[in-house]
XYZ file of C-alpha atoms in Angstrom:
162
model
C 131.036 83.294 122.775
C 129.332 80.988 120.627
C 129.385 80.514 116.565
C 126.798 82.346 114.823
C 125.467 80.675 111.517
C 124.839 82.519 108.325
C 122.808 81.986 105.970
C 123.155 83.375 102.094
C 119.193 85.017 102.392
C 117.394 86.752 99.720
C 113.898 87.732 99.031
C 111.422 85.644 96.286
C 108.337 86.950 95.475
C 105.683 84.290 95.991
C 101.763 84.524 95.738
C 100.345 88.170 95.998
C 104.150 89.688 95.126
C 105.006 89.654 98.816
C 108.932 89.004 99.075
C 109.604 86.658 102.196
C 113.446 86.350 102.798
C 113.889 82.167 101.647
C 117.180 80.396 102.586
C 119.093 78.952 99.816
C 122.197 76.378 100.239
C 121.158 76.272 104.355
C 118.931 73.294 105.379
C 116.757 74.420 108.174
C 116.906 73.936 111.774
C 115.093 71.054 113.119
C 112.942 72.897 115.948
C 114.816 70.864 118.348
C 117.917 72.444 117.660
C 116.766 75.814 118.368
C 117.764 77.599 121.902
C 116.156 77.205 124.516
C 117.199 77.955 128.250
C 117.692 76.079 131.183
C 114.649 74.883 132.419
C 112.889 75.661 128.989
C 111.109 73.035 127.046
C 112.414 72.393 123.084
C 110.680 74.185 120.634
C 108.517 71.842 118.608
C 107.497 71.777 114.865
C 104.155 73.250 115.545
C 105.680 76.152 117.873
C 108.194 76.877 115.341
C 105.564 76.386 112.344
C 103.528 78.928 114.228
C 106.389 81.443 114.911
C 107.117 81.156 111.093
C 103.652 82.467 109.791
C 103.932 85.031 112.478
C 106.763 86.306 111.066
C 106.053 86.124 107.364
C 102.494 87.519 108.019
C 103.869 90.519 109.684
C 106.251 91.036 106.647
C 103.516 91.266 104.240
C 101.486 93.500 106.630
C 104.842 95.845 106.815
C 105.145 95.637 102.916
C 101.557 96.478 102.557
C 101.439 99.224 105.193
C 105.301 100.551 103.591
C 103.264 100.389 100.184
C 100.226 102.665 101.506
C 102.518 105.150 103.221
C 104.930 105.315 99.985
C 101.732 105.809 98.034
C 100.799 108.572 100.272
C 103.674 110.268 100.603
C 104.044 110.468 96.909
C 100.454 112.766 97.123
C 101.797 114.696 99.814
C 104.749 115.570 97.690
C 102.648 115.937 94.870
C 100.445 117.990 96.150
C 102.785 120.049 98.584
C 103.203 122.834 95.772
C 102.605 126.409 96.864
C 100.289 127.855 95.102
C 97.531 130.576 95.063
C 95.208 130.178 98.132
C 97.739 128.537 100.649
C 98.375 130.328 103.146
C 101.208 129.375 105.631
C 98.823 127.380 108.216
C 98.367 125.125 105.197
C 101.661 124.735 103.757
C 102.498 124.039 107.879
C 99.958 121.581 108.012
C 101.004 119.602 104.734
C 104.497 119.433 105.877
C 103.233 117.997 109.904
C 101.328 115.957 107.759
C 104.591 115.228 105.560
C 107.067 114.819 108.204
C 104.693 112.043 110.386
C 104.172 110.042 107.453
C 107.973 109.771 106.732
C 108.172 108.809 110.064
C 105.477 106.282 109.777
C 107.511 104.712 106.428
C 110.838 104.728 108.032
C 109.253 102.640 111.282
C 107.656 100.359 108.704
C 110.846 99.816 106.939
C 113.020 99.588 110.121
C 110.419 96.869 111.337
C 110.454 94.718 108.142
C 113.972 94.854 108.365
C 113.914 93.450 111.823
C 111.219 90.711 110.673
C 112.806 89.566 108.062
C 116.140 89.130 110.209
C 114.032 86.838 112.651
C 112.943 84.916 109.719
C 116.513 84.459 108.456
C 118.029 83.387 111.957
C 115.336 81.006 111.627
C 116.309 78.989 109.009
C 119.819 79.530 110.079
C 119.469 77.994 113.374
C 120.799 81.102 114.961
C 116.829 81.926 116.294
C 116.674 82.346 119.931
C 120.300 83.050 120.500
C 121.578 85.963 121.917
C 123.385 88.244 118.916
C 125.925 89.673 121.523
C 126.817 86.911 124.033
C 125.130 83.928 122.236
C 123.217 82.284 125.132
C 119.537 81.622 124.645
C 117.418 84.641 124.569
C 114.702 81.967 125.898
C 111.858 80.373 124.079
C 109.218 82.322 126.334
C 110.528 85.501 125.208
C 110.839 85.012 121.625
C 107.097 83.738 121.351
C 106.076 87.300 122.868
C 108.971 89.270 120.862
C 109.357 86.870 118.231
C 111.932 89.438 116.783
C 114.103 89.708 119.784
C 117.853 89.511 119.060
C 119.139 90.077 122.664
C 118.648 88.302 125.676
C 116.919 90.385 128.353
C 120.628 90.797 130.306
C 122.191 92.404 127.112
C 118.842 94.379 126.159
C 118.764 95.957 129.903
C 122.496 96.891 129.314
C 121.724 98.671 125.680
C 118.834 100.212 127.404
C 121.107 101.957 130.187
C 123.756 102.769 127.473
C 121.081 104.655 125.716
């Protein structure tokens, strides 16, 4: 098994108030460092520049959209009250209604989280290796799942395991 690095990660707010995990006291990978597999050519500073704004335009999409559905659920709570003139189709309603937003919020938030993971294995130098046997998850796959921790092997085999 191969050495994971860490990095010490937290979040800055930076233009717009949109935290974007930063490292501090890591320098970061040189795209040529990154894995790759057999076969696969290096990443280069443009591939990994691009795979960067990916990542830190999705987390300020998630924050947004985790913002919006916060905001909403906050009405739905507001508003859930029973008063006169609901009847229980309403009051079932406002708590469907409830219940899929939550859902939408915790997806959101389980996403970021994921996001902002890829962005700190990519200043660590740890992007594109596999989190449970450490061989390259491959560059190919990482630029279509760009927050992929697990090589397709050890994916299939959490898959089966449910």
């Amino acid at each position: 098994m191969a050495a994971k690095k860490t990095a010490d990660v937290t979040t800055e707010a930076g233009a717009g108030g949109s935290a974007v995990p930063t490292a501090r006291g890591v320098a970061e990978a040189a795209p040529e460092e990154l894995a790759v597999r057999p076969g696969e050519e290096p990443w280069t500073p443009d591939e990994v520049a691009e795979a960067r704004a990916e990542l830190e335009g999705e987390v300020r999409r998630l924050q947004e959209e985790l913002a919006a559905s916060e905001a909403a659920l906050a009405g739905l709570m507001r508003d859930s009250g029973e008063g006169a003139g609901h009847d229980e189709a309403d009051t079932g309603t406002k708590n469907i209604t409830r219940e899929h937003e939550m859902a939408l919020a915790a997806n959101a938030r389980a996403t970021l989280e994921q996001t902002q993971h890829a962005l700190q294995r990519l200043d660590a130098g740890t992007y594109g290796l596999c989190e449970v046997c450490g061989k390259p998850i491959g560059k190919a796959r990482m630029q279509a799942f760009p927050r992929a921790t697990l090589c397709v092997e050890d994916k299939q085999k959490q898959e089966r395991r449910g």
